[in-house]
Amino acid sequence: MNNNQPIGVLDSGRGRIPLVEEEMFNHQITKIIAKEYLQPLLKKRIDTLVLACTHYPLLKRAIKKTVGKQVVLISPGKMTAKSLVKKFKNRKLSSYQKRGDIKLYFTDSDLPNTKEVEKYLGKKIYSSKIRQVSLDKI
């Protein structure tokens, strides 16, 4: 990563979320769409790409194949989770209960049901509240 280069948002990433929601991680259309969207960024000679959406790490294989080894991929999700765990522990807010309530917030109007969420998380959910939110009101 070249620290002397300007940093900027070159693409908002719209349009790729349905690929994840439909579990098309390794589908041919995903590779085609990745190439279509990433080519303009590669023409700008980017050296780093931040996967700044919770969906994009699931497309990491297709993205990496498209951008190649010369572009560093940063997935902030793990760093964010580790930072939150540390803050919770420091403030004695962490809980080691095996079960708890989970609140899920989605911006999509087509809300998933509990079974879909369990499949995505790979865990049984015993108590949940699924709500739609608008980012404009946050």
PDB file of C-alpha atoms in Angstrom:
ATOM      1  CA  MET A   1       0.000   0.000   0.000  1.00  0.00           C
ATOM      2  CA  ASN A   2       1.426   3.346  -1.030  1.00  0.00           C
ATOM      3  CA  ASN A   3       0.876   5.834   1.809  1.00  0.00           C
ATOM      4  CA  ASN A   4       1.500   8.821  -0.468  1.00  0.00           C
ATOM      5  CA  GLN A   5      -1.533   8.217  -2.656  1.00  0.00           C
ATOM      6  CA  PRO A   6      -4.884   9.881  -2.030  1.00  0.00           C
ATOM      7  CA  ILE A   7      -7.654   7.830  -0.476  1.00  0.00           C
ATOM      8  CA  GLY A   8     -11.147   8.005  -1.860  1.00  0.00           C
ATOM      9  CA  VAL A   9     -14.359   6.154  -2.479  1.00  0.00           C
ATOM     10  CA  LEU A  10     -14.325   5.104  -6.090  1.00  0.00           C
ATOM     11  CA  ASP A  11     -17.353   2.822  -6.083  1.00  0.00           C
ATOM     12  CA  SER A  12     -20.270   2.419  -3.712  1.00  0.00           C
ATOM     13  CA  GLY A  13     -20.646  -1.265  -4.521  1.00  0.00           C
ATOM     14  CA  ARG A  14     -24.337  -1.211  -5.288  1.00  0.00           C
ATOM     15  CA  GLY A  15     -25.814  -4.159  -7.129  1.00  0.00           C
ATOM     16  CA  ARG A  16     -23.655  -6.962  -5.777  1.00  0.00           C
ATOM     17  CA  ILE A  17     -25.602  -7.693  -2.592  1.00  0.00           C
ATOM     18  CA  PRO A  18     -28.181  -9.916  -4.374  1.00  0.00           C
ATOM     19  CA  LEU A  19     -25.325 -12.219  -5.425  1.00  0.00           C
ATOM     20  CA  VAL A  20     -24.629 -12.937  -1.767  1.00  0.00           C
ATOM     21  CA  GLU A  21     -28.251 -13.137  -0.721  1.00  0.00           C
ATOM     22  CA  GLU A  22     -28.850 -15.709  -3.457  1.00  0.00           C
ATOM     23  CA  GLU A  23     -25.677 -17.591  -2.376  1.00  0.00           C
ATOM     24  CA  MET A  24     -24.090 -17.213  -5.821  1.00  0.00           C
ATOM     25  CA  PHE A  25     -20.553 -16.988  -4.395  1.00  0.00           C
ATOM     26  CA  ASN A  26     -18.911 -19.170  -7.048  1.00  0.00           C
ATOM     27  CA  HIS A  27     -21.441 -18.728  -9.852  1.00  0.00           C
ATOM     28  CA  GLN A  28     -20.227 -17.688 -13.297  1.00  0.00           C
ATOM     29  CA  ILE A  29     -22.417 -14.555 -13.209  1.00  0.00           C
ATOM     30  CA  THR A  30     -20.620 -13.459 -10.020  1.00  0.00           C
ATOM     31  CA  LYS A  31     -17.273 -13.650 -11.811  1.00  0.00           C
ATOM     32  CA  ILE A  32     -18.652 -11.687 -14.759  1.00  0.00           C
ATOM     33  CA  ILE A  33     -20.169  -8.992 -12.531  1.00  0.00           C
ATOM     34  CA  ALA A  34     -16.997  -8.755 -10.427  1.00  0.00           C
ATOM     35  CA  LYS A  35     -14.946  -8.195 -13.563  1.00  0.00           C
ATOM     36  CA  GLU A  36     -17.432  -5.631 -14.907  1.00  0.00           C
ATOM     37  CA  TYR A  37     -17.474  -3.573 -11.702  1.00  0.00           C
ATOM     38  CA  LEU A  38     -13.800  -3.897 -10.808  1.00  0.00           C
ATOM     39  CA  GLN A  39     -12.248  -3.109 -14.207  1.00  0.00           C
ATOM     40  CA  PRO A  40     -12.794   0.674 -13.840  1.00  0.00           C
ATOM     41  CA  LEU A  41     -11.071   0.545 -10.438  1.00  0.00           C
ATOM     42  CA  LEU A  42      -8.179  -1.458 -11.835  1.00  0.00           C
ATOM     43  CA  LYS A  43      -7.785   1.110 -14.628  1.00  0.00           C
ATOM     44  CA  LYS A  44      -7.255   3.699 -11.881  1.00  0.00           C
ATOM     45  CA  ARG A  45      -4.396   1.469 -10.657  1.00  0.00           C
ATOM     46  CA  ILE A  46      -5.748   0.915  -7.152  1.00  0.00           C
ATOM     47  CA  ASP A  47      -3.432  -0.916  -4.777  1.00  0.00           C
ATOM     48  CA  THR A  48      -5.936  -1.558  -1.982  1.00  0.00           C
ATOM     49  CA  LEU A  49      -9.619  -2.425  -1.954  1.00  0.00           C
ATOM     50  CA  VAL A  50     -11.700  -2.216   1.225  1.00  0.00           C
ATOM     51  CA  LEU A  51     -14.569  -4.695   1.328  1.00  0.00           C
ATOM     52  CA  ALA A  52     -16.684  -2.210   3.254  1.00  0.00           C
ATOM     53  CA  CYS A  53     -19.945  -4.114   3.268  1.00  0.00           C
ATOM     54  CA  THR A  54     -20.884  -7.107   5.373  1.00  0.00           C
ATOM     55  CA  HIS A  55     -21.737  -9.006   2.193  1.00  0.00           C
ATOM     56  CA  TYR A  56     -18.462  -8.568   0.330  1.00  0.00           C
ATOM     57  CA  PRO A  57     -16.183 -10.891   2.303  1.00  0.00           C
ATOM     58  CA  LEU A  58     -18.416 -13.690   1.018  1.00  0.00           C
ATOM     59  CA  LEU A  59     -17.451 -12.645  -2.528  1.00  0.00           C
ATOM     60  CA  LYS A  60     -13.767 -12.348  -1.642  1.00  0.00           C
ATOM     61  CA  ARG A  61     -12.682 -15.296  -3.813  1.00  0.00           C
ATOM     62  CA  ALA A  62     -14.263 -13.837  -6.965  1.00  0.00           C
ATOM     63  CA  ILE A  63     -12.975 -10.361  -6.128  1.00  0.00           C
ATOM     64  CA  LYS A  64      -9.407 -11.562  -5.478  1.00  0.00           C
ATOM     65  CA  LYS A  65      -9.390 -13.569  -8.687  1.00  0.00           C
ATOM     66  CA  THR A  66     -10.450 -10.444 -10.580  1.00  0.00           C
ATOM     67  CA  VAL A  67      -8.068  -7.917  -8.987  1.00  0.00           C
ATOM     68  CA  GLY A  68      -5.069 -10.235  -8.690  1.00  0.00           C
ATOM     69  CA  LYS A  69      -2.240 -10.428  -6.173  1.00  0.00           C
ATOM     70  CA  GLN A  70      -1.146  -6.822  -6.695  1.00  0.00           C
ATOM     71  CA  VAL A  71      -4.262  -5.447  -4.940  1.00  0.00           C
ATOM     72  CA  VAL A  72      -4.549  -5.816  -1.162  1.00  0.00           C
ATOM     73  CA  LEU A  73      -8.043  -6.698   0.060  1.00  0.00           C
ATOM     74  CA  ILE A  74      -9.086  -5.362   3.458  1.00  0.00           C
ATOM     75  CA  SER A  75     -12.097  -6.878   5.181  1.00  0.00           C
ATOM     76  CA  PRO A  76     -12.906  -4.692   8.197  1.00  0.00           C
ATOM     77  CA  GLY A  77     -15.527  -7.042   9.659  1.00  0.00           C
ATOM     78  CA  LYS A  78     -13.127  -9.142  11.742  1.00  0.00           C
ATOM     79  CA  MET A  79     -11.245  -6.085  12.984  1.00  0.00           C
ATOM     80  CA  THR A  80     -14.528  -4.440  13.975  1.00  0.00           C
ATOM     81  CA  ALA A  81     -15.716  -7.538  15.842  1.00  0.00           C
ATOM     82  CA  LYS A  82     -12.401  -7.884  17.715  1.00  0.00           C
ATOM     83  CA  SER A  83     -12.493  -4.204  18.649  1.00  0.00           C
ATOM     84  CA  LEU A  84     -16.037  -4.545  20.005  1.00  0.00           C
ATOM     85  CA  VAL A  85     -15.143  -7.636  22.058  1.00  0.00           C
ATOM     86  CA  LYS A  86     -12.219  -5.743  23.587  1.00  0.00           C
ATOM     87  CA  LYS A  87     -14.427  -2.743  24.437  1.00  0.00           C
ATOM     88  CA  PHE A  88     -17.103  -4.981  25.947  1.00  0.00           C
ATOM     89  CA  LYS A  89     -14.527  -6.735  28.124  1.00  0.00           C
ATOM     90  CA  ASN A  90     -12.945  -3.452  29.230  1.00  0.00           C
ATOM     91  CA  ARG A  91     -16.344  -2.112  30.263  1.00  0.00           C
ATOM     92  CA  LYS A  92     -17.377  -5.442  31.801  1.00  0.00           C
ATOM     93  CA  LEU A  93     -20.258  -5.739  29.366  1.00  0.00           C
ATOM     94  CA  SER A  94     -19.326  -9.138  27.972  1.00  0.00           C
ATOM     95  CA  SER A  95     -21.608 -12.069  28.640  1.00  0.00           C
ATOM     96  CA  TYR A  96     -20.686 -15.710  28.520  1.00  0.00           C
ATOM     97  CA  GLN A  97     -24.223 -17.065  28.476  1.00  0.00           C
ATOM     98  CA  LYS A  98     -24.807 -19.890  26.055  1.00  0.00           C
ATOM     99  CA  ARG A  99     -28.151 -18.428  25.032  1.00  0.00           C
ATOM    100  CA  GLY A 100     -29.428 -14.929  24.643  1.00  0.00           C
ATOM    101  CA  ASP A 101     -31.761 -12.813  22.606  1.00  0.00           C
ATOM    102  CA  ILE A 102     -30.644 -11.596  19.223  1.00  0.00           C
ATOM    103  CA  LYS A 103     -31.939  -8.517  17.448  1.00  0.00           C
ATOM    104  CA  LEU A 104     -31.411  -8.375  13.700  1.00  0.00           C
ATOM    105  CA  TYR A 105     -31.802  -5.207  11.658  1.00  0.00           C
ATOM    106  CA  PHE A 106     -32.054  -5.223   7.873  1.00  0.00           C
ATOM    107  CA  THR A 107     -32.351  -2.402   5.372  1.00  0.00           C
ATOM    108  CA  ASP A 108     -33.966  -4.668   2.774  1.00  0.00           C
ATOM    109  CA  SER A 109     -37.775  -4.664   2.699  1.00  0.00           C
ATOM    110  CA  ASP A 110     -37.772  -8.422   2.036  1.00  0.00           C
ATOM    111  CA  LEU A 111     -36.991  -9.565   5.586  1.00  0.00           C
ATOM    112  CA  PRO A 112     -35.596 -13.059   6.110  1.00  0.00           C
ATOM    113  CA  ASN A 113     -37.269 -15.522   8.431  1.00  0.00           C
ATOM    114  CA  THR A 114     -35.505 -17.135  11.386  1.00  0.00           C
ATOM    115  CA  LYS A 115     -34.643 -20.299   9.424  1.00  0.00           C
ATOM    116  CA  GLU A 116     -32.904 -18.248   6.717  1.00  0.00           C
ATOM    117  CA  VAL A 117     -30.897 -16.377   9.349  1.00  0.00           C
ATOM    118  CA  GLU A 118     -29.919 -19.656  11.039  1.00  0.00           C
ATOM    119  CA  LYS A 119     -28.700 -21.005   7.704  1.00  0.00           C
ATOM    120  CA  TYR A 120     -26.643 -17.861   7.065  1.00  0.00           C
ATOM    121  CA  LEU A 121     -25.128 -17.759  10.574  1.00  0.00           C
ATOM    122  CA  GLY A 122     -24.703 -21.521  10.829  1.00  0.00           C
ATOM    123  CA  LYS A 123     -26.222 -21.469  14.326  1.00  0.00           C
ATOM    124  CA  LYS A 124     -29.557 -22.214  15.939  1.00  0.00           C
ATOM    125  CA  ILE A 125     -31.424 -19.087  17.011  1.00  0.00           C
ATOM    126  CA  TYR A 126     -33.693 -19.557  20.006  1.00  0.00           C
ATOM    127  CA  SER A 127     -35.086 -16.072  20.394  1.00  0.00           C
ATOM    128  CA  SER A 128     -34.874 -13.319  17.825  1.00  0.00           C
ATOM    129  CA  LYS A 129     -36.467 -10.115  16.695  1.00  0.00           C
ATOM    130  CA  ILE A 130     -36.132  -9.270  13.019  1.00  0.00           C
ATOM    131  CA  ARG A 131     -36.786  -5.654  12.093  1.00  0.00           C
ATOM    132  CA  GLN A 132     -36.493  -3.447   9.038  1.00  0.00           C
ATOM    133  CA  VAL A 133     -34.695  -0.128   9.459  1.00  0.00           C
ATOM    134  CA  SER A 134     -34.033   2.838   7.238  1.00  0.00           C
ATOM    135  CA  LEU A 135     -30.502   4.224   7.168  1.00  0.00           C
ATOM    136  CA  ASP A 136     -32.014   7.654   6.574  1.00  0.00           C
ATOM    137  CA  LYS A 137     -33.524   7.576  10.064  1.00  0.00           C
ATOM    138  CA  ILE A 138     -30.412   6.450  11.918  1.00  0.00           C
TER     139      ILE A 138
END
